[in-house]
Amino acid sequence: MSWKIKRHSMKETDLTNEESLFFLGNGYIGVRGNFEETYGEAIGTIRGTYLNAFHDVIDIPYGEKLFAFPDNQQKMLNVMDSQTIHVYLGEEKEHFSMTEGEVLDYTRTLHMDEGRMVREIHWKSPLGREIKVQFERLVSFVHRELFLINMTLTPMNFSESITVVSVLNGDVENYVNPDDPRVAAGEAKRLHVETLDATDECGFVRSRAENSGLEAASLTYHNTQEGKLIDLQQEDVLKRIVFTYQWQGEEGKVIDLSKRNIYVDTLRHKEDLFQNAYRLKDQLDTVEDEQLFASQHKYLTRFWQHADVEVEGDEALQEALRFNLYHLLQSVGRDKHSNISAKGLSGEGYEGHYFWDTEIYMFPVFLMTAPELAKQLLIYRYSILEHAKARAIEMGHGQGALFPWRTISGSECSSYFPAGTAQYHISADIAYSYIQYYHATGDLQFMNDYGAELLIETARLWIDIGHFREDGKFAIDDVTGPDEYTAIVNNNYYTNAMAKHNLNWANEMIQILRQEDSARFQQVEDRLNLREEELESFCIAAEAMFLPYDQERGINPQDDTFLNKAVWNFEQTPKEHYPLLLNYHPLTLYRYQVCKQADTVLAHFLLEDEADEATIRNSFDYYERVTTHDSSLSSCVFSMMAARVGELDKAYHYFQETARLDLDNTHGNTKDGLHLANMGGTWMAMVFGFAGLRIKADGLHLSPQLPEQWERFSFHLHYKGQLIEATVTKDDCLIRLVEEGEPVSLVVNEEVYHLTYDQELRVPH
Ligand code: BGC
């Protein structure tokens, strides 16, 4: 049951959200769950198909442009639309439309175990013709460029002609909303058709992005048993290709049309796109639809074997857990050009940009469930390292790498620097993910080839931006932490603690790599011109790093001035004023103790050994009172930390908010795309929260707890090449190695255990 998401609603507001919920993707292509038959203005819609990282470059308009403000930004483009299929019945050519006639039955189902989406409608036309219409979709995990729609029609009470018009449309544009800073304000039309071609029952459209010059193309063709192509039109003015098929319908007899759409683009497909698309078509011609569905199913089966989380005792949560994991899998980029945008490939919110969301909220999920995908995410960051180094120079630093706050192809895309570029912590966040990767995999080859350089270049940034105060402390001034309701502050606890970790591990990793294979690592040292004094400076700065502490309250202040500000007047703030960012000028928010999201509390999760128990506890209580969770990146952190401080009920409450955020549209903007960081946060709240997972230098730690609402829960973890399964029940935690292999040491409730394949471990609570 909880492998399927089902919906029956025809309500307009539900439908735009459902377009996001039912999107299909494979990390390369993303197709929103739009209706094939299209409704024009009759039903609100955001029609979209995206290719990860496929973008245009647009100018950023400024009233006052200051030094080193980015001139332009990248924007993910909506590409050729191949979703449209119209069905016409009988002589009168009655158009199938769910807003006319009578919908006798309607369901759409996302099959998360099989990787397909099915929409089934039993419809009665205004003239009384009854027909069953089924659209089954697949965006292939096995054949990266393929989006398939398989349509079946069953006339229920008539035997007359049926005409189907299928369209490949190049005349597309992006969605804009000038009133919401979380979506694009303008520049809707950036992709222009260059070639249309209709030959041999195939349609081909190639388009070019206005400024970036990137090109994308789609090749569309159909397979059908008995239908006849009666017309193929290349409509140059309307920029589309229109295919018309016809059948002699017979009552009770199923008609089948399979529409295959192959997407290619010049980021990945270097030679001619036309030839490329046809080459892929030739390959796919040897594969039947059934085989495509079967290979998709097989891919998903393997994924779930390694990633599934089961919870007994709560069906709605079980559904949400799988739903969130499934969409992460559909959104994660699988090549060096792409990453996971804030909305995945499900919508246009945040213009397809990649943020720190990846490293802190999504990377950990892949690291523990599909490490090869996690590695790919690290490679993407490495591929934009040169941009980050150039940006550091541009920002006045003599050295180091400053990663962009938001980007697609590597340059800074944020025009509002107080909550953008100033979030220097992103560089330490990326470094943190490299370190976690090392702890979880022990992959020294990777650290030699990529990791060390990234750790060194980010460490160099901290040396440059920080300074030693008179009291000998190393301070970092004028940055913004994760909480975007507080900006440009000195010594943000989160940033300083993460920078300290970055500096320490740059040094540590160098020592490990030297020891492992000094000759091999020497090449990296030479290339980076690494000097001994530099290493020393990393250690000295880390050691002297200032981590603000407030004696009186026993907490880490968020920064040097946070606690001096007045507390926001929460009692007088009307409900409809949330999220505050849509109702108050940023300066108003900056003047108060009010947090959009977890900041110090998040630092205490990521680096728990930096603070003592009492400080972690006190900080949780303190910041909880001033945090609005206006950002969807917040409640999962509070869930994890509530579990950490032993408040299981609270952890459960925050977890519920997190898990069903998109399914229940609780932030009101699911139509613009899913909240991918929160989806990662759901898995994290479960595994890092309730099961107490931590990945540290000294190994894998668990400290499991079971919320009283559940009977038990279980999950999988990849660790140092082994697959571990853990089941938490009311009495104990059962841990076993799923596959035969080397024994693993792990720490459960602070005691060390050795796990072998033939002996499962049972640790009582
Ligand atoms: C959050 C950021 C996040 C961004 C993209 C903002 O609302 O405050 O932390 O990176 O959304 O998800």
Short mmCIF file of C-alpha atoms in Angstrom, two decimals, residues 280-471:
data_model
loop_
_atom_site.label_atom_id
_atom_site.label_comp_id
_atom_site.label_asym_id
_atom_site.label_seq_id
_atom_site.Cartn_x
_atom_site.Cartn_y
_atom_site.Cartn_z
CA LEU A 280 19.85 6.73 -29.28
CA LYS A 281 16.62 5.96 -31.09
CA ASP A 282 18.32 3.12 -32.96
CA GLN A 283 19.51 1.69 -29.68
CA LEU A 284 16.08 1.99 -28.11
CA ASP A 285 14.38 0.44 -31.12
CA THR A 286 15.74 -2.90 -29.98
CA VAL A 287 14.00 -2.56 -26.60
CA GLU A 288 10.25 -3.18 -26.16
CA ASP A 289 8.19 -1.07 -23.78
CA GLU A 290 7.71 -4.06 -21.48
CA GLN A 291 11.47 -4.39 -21.19
CA LEU A 292 11.74 -0.71 -20.37
CA PHE A 293 9.23 -1.07 -17.56
CA ALA A 294 10.93 -4.24 -16.38
CA SER A 295 14.40 -2.69 -16.26
CA GLN A 296 12.98 0.31 -14.44
CA HIS A 297 11.39 -2.00 -11.89
CA LYS A 298 14.67 -3.84 -11.46
CA TYR A 299 16.54 -0.59 -10.90
CA LEU A 300 14.06 0.46 -8.23
CA THR A 301 14.10 -2.93 -6.56
CA ARG A 302 17.83 -2.66 -6.12
CA PHE A 303 17.60 0.91 -4.89
CA TRP A 304 15.02 0.03 -2.25
CA GLN A 305 16.98 -3.00 -1.11
CA HIS A 306 19.71 -0.57 -0.15
CA ALA A 307 17.71 2.43 0.90
CA ASP A 308 14.28 1.52 2.21
CA VAL A 309 13.22 2.70 5.62
CA GLU A 310 10.33 0.86 7.19
CA VAL A 311 8.19 2.03 10.05
CA GLU A 312 5.55 -0.13 11.63
CA GLY A 313 2.60 1.56 13.20
CA ASP A 314 2.12 4.61 10.98
CA GLU A 315 1.00 4.22 7.40
CA ALA A 316 0.97 7.95 6.57
CA LEU A 317 4.55 8.35 7.72
CA GLN A 318 5.64 5.23 5.91
CA GLU A 319 4.19 6.61 2.71
CA ALA A 320 5.93 9.95 3.26
CA LEU A 321 9.30 8.36 4.00
CA ARG A 322 9.30 6.46 0.75
CA PHE A 323 7.86 9.35 -1.20
CA ASN A 324 10.64 11.68 -0.05
CA LEU A 325 13.39 9.18 -0.77
CA TYR A 326 11.92 8.41 -4.16
CA HIS A 327 11.95 12.04 -5.22
CA LEU A 328 15.51 12.48 -4.03
CA LEU A 329 16.50 9.59 -6.26
CA GLN A 330 14.63 11.17 -9.18
CA SER A 331 16.39 14.50 -8.71
CA VAL A 332 20.01 13.72 -8.01
CA GLY A 333 22.36 14.66 -10.84
CA ARG A 334 24.53 11.86 -12.09
CA ASP A 335 27.27 13.69 -13.97
CA LYS A 336 29.82 16.40 -13.34
CA HIS A 337 27.55 19.10 -14.78
CA SER A 338 24.72 18.58 -12.40
CA ASN A 339 23.74 18.41 -8.76
CA ILE A 340 20.38 18.53 -6.95
CA SER A 341 18.56 21.82 -7.17
CA ALA A 342 16.51 23.09 -4.25
CA LYS A 343 13.36 21.81 -5.98
CA GLY A 344 14.98 18.88 -7.68
CA LEU A 345 13.65 18.49 -11.20
CA SER A 346 10.08 18.95 -10.06
CA GLY A 347 9.59 22.67 -10.59
CA GLU A 348 11.08 26.06 -11.20
CA GLY A 349 11.33 27.49 -7.68
CA TYR A 350 14.78 28.93 -7.00
CA GLU A 351 15.40 28.69 -10.78
CA GLY A 352 17.01 25.29 -10.65
CA HIS A 353 19.88 26.47 -8.45
CA TYR A 354 22.05 24.29 -6.29
CA PHE A 355 22.58 25.43 -2.68
CA TRP A 356 24.20 24.12 0.51
CA ASP A 357 20.98 22.12 0.77
CA THR A 358 22.81 19.40 -1.12
CA GLU A 359 25.73 18.89 1.22
CA ILE A 360 23.96 19.27 4.55
CA TYR A 361 20.53 17.79 3.85
CA MET A 362 20.75 15.45 0.88
CA PHE A 363 24.29 14.23 0.48
CA PRO A 364 24.17 12.30 3.80
CA VAL A 365 21.20 10.29 2.55
CA PHE A 366 23.02 9.20 -0.58
CA LEU A 367 26.25 8.64 1.30
CA MET A 368 24.53 6.06 3.47
CA THR A 369 22.22 4.50 0.88
CA ALA A 370 23.81 4.91 -2.59
CA PRO A 371 27.42 6.03 -2.10
CA GLU A 372 28.19 6.07 -5.83
CA LEU A 373 25.61 8.85 -6.23
CA ALA A 374 27.08 10.70 -3.24
CA LYS A 375 30.50 10.57 -4.86
CA GLN A 376 29.06 12.07 -8.03
CA LEU A 377 27.80 15.03 -6.00
CA LEU A 378 31.30 15.62 -4.67
CA ILE A 379 32.71 15.45 -8.19
CA TYR A 380 30.28 18.13 -9.29
CA ARG A 381 31.62 20.48 -6.59
CA TYR A 382 35.15 19.65 -7.58
CA SER A 383 34.29 20.50 -11.18
CA ILE A 384 33.38 24.06 -10.15
CA LEU A 385 36.39 24.54 -7.87
CA GLU A 386 38.11 26.84 -10.37
CA HIS A 387 35.06 29.12 -10.32
CA ALA A 388 35.18 29.13 -6.52
CA LYS A 389 38.85 30.10 -6.57
CA ALA A 390 38.19 32.89 -9.05
CA ARG A 391 35.31 34.12 -6.92
CA ALA A 392 37.54 34.23 -3.82
CA ILE A 393 39.97 36.47 -5.69
CA GLU A 394 37.14 38.64 -6.97
CA MET A 395 35.89 38.99 -3.39
CA GLY A 396 39.23 40.35 -2.31
CA HIS A 397 40.77 37.21 -0.84
CA GLY A 398 44.36 36.52 -1.74
CA GLN A 399 43.72 32.79 -1.88
CA GLY A 400 41.25 29.98 -1.32
CA ALA A 401 37.93 28.84 -2.73
CA LEU A 402 34.66 30.63 -2.06
CA PHE A 403 31.81 28.52 -3.37
CA PRO A 404 28.76 30.32 -4.78
CA TRP A 405 25.70 30.47 -2.58
CA ARG A 406 23.50 29.48 -5.48
CA THR A 407 24.58 28.34 -8.89
CA ILE A 408 24.18 25.91 -11.74
CA SER A 409 27.44 26.02 -13.66
CA GLY A 410 29.69 27.44 -10.97
CA SER A 411 29.40 31.21 -10.82
CA GLU A 412 27.56 33.09 -8.09
CA CYS A 413 23.89 33.54 -8.97
CA SER A 414 22.76 35.35 -5.86
CA SER A 415 21.99 39.02 -6.31
CA TYR A 416 21.06 39.64 -2.67
CA PHE A 417 24.45 39.29 -0.99
CA PRO A 418 23.42 39.56 2.71
CA ALA A 419 21.55 36.26 2.42
CA GLY A 420 23.61 35.02 -0.52
CA THR A 421 27.35 35.45 -1.02
CA ALA A 422 27.73 36.33 2.67
CA GLN A 423 26.83 32.75 3.54
CA TYR A 424 30.47 31.75 3.43
CA HIS A 425 29.61 28.67 5.43
CA ILE A 426 28.74 26.90 2.18
CA SER A 427 32.46 26.38 1.55
CA ALA A 428 32.86 24.67 4.93
CA ASP A 429 29.66 22.69 4.32
CA ILE A 430 31.09 21.29 1.12
CA ALA A 431 34.35 20.47 2.91
CA TYR A 432 32.30 18.78 5.65
CA SER A 433 30.64 16.51 3.08
CA TYR A 434 34.04 15.46 1.72
CA ILE A 435 35.17 14.60 5.24
CA GLN A 436 31.99 12.63 5.92
CA TYR A 437 32.56 10.76 2.67
CA TYR A 438 36.01 9.81 3.84
CA HIS A 439 34.76 8.68 7.26
CA ALA A 440 32.03 6.54 5.70
CA THR A 441 33.97 5.01 2.81
CA GLY A 442 37.67 5.25 3.67
CA ASP A 443 38.19 6.03 -0.03
CA LEU A 444 41.74 7.44 0.03
CA GLN A 445 42.14 7.32 -3.73
CA PHE A 446 39.30 9.79 -4.02
CA MET A 447 40.69 11.96 -1.27
CA ASN A 448 44.03 12.01 -3.03
CA ASP A 449 42.55 12.83 -6.43
CA TYR A 450 39.84 15.30 -5.39
CA GLY A 451 39.28 15.63 -1.66
CA ALA A 452 42.61 16.96 -0.47
CA GLU A 453 42.61 19.80 -2.95
CA LEU A 454 39.12 20.83 -2.03
CA LEU A 455 39.89 20.74 1.69
CA ILE A 456 43.06 22.76 1.21
CA GLU A 457 41.48 25.41 -0.99
CA THR A 458 38.54 25.91 1.36
CA ALA A 459 40.90 26.00 4.37
CA ARG A 460 42.90 28.71 2.61
CA LEU A 461 39.77 30.81 2.41
CA TRP A 462 39.33 30.76 6.21
CA ILE A 463 42.93 31.75 6.72
CA ASP A 464 42.38 34.70 4.46
CA ILE A 465 39.03 35.93 5.74
CA GLY A 466 39.77 35.39 9.44
CA HIS A 467 42.09 37.40 11.67
CA PHE A 468 43.69 37.10 15.08
CA ARG A 469 42.16 39.44 17.63
CA GLU A 470 44.12 41.06 20.40
CA ASP A 471 43.12 38.28 22.78
#
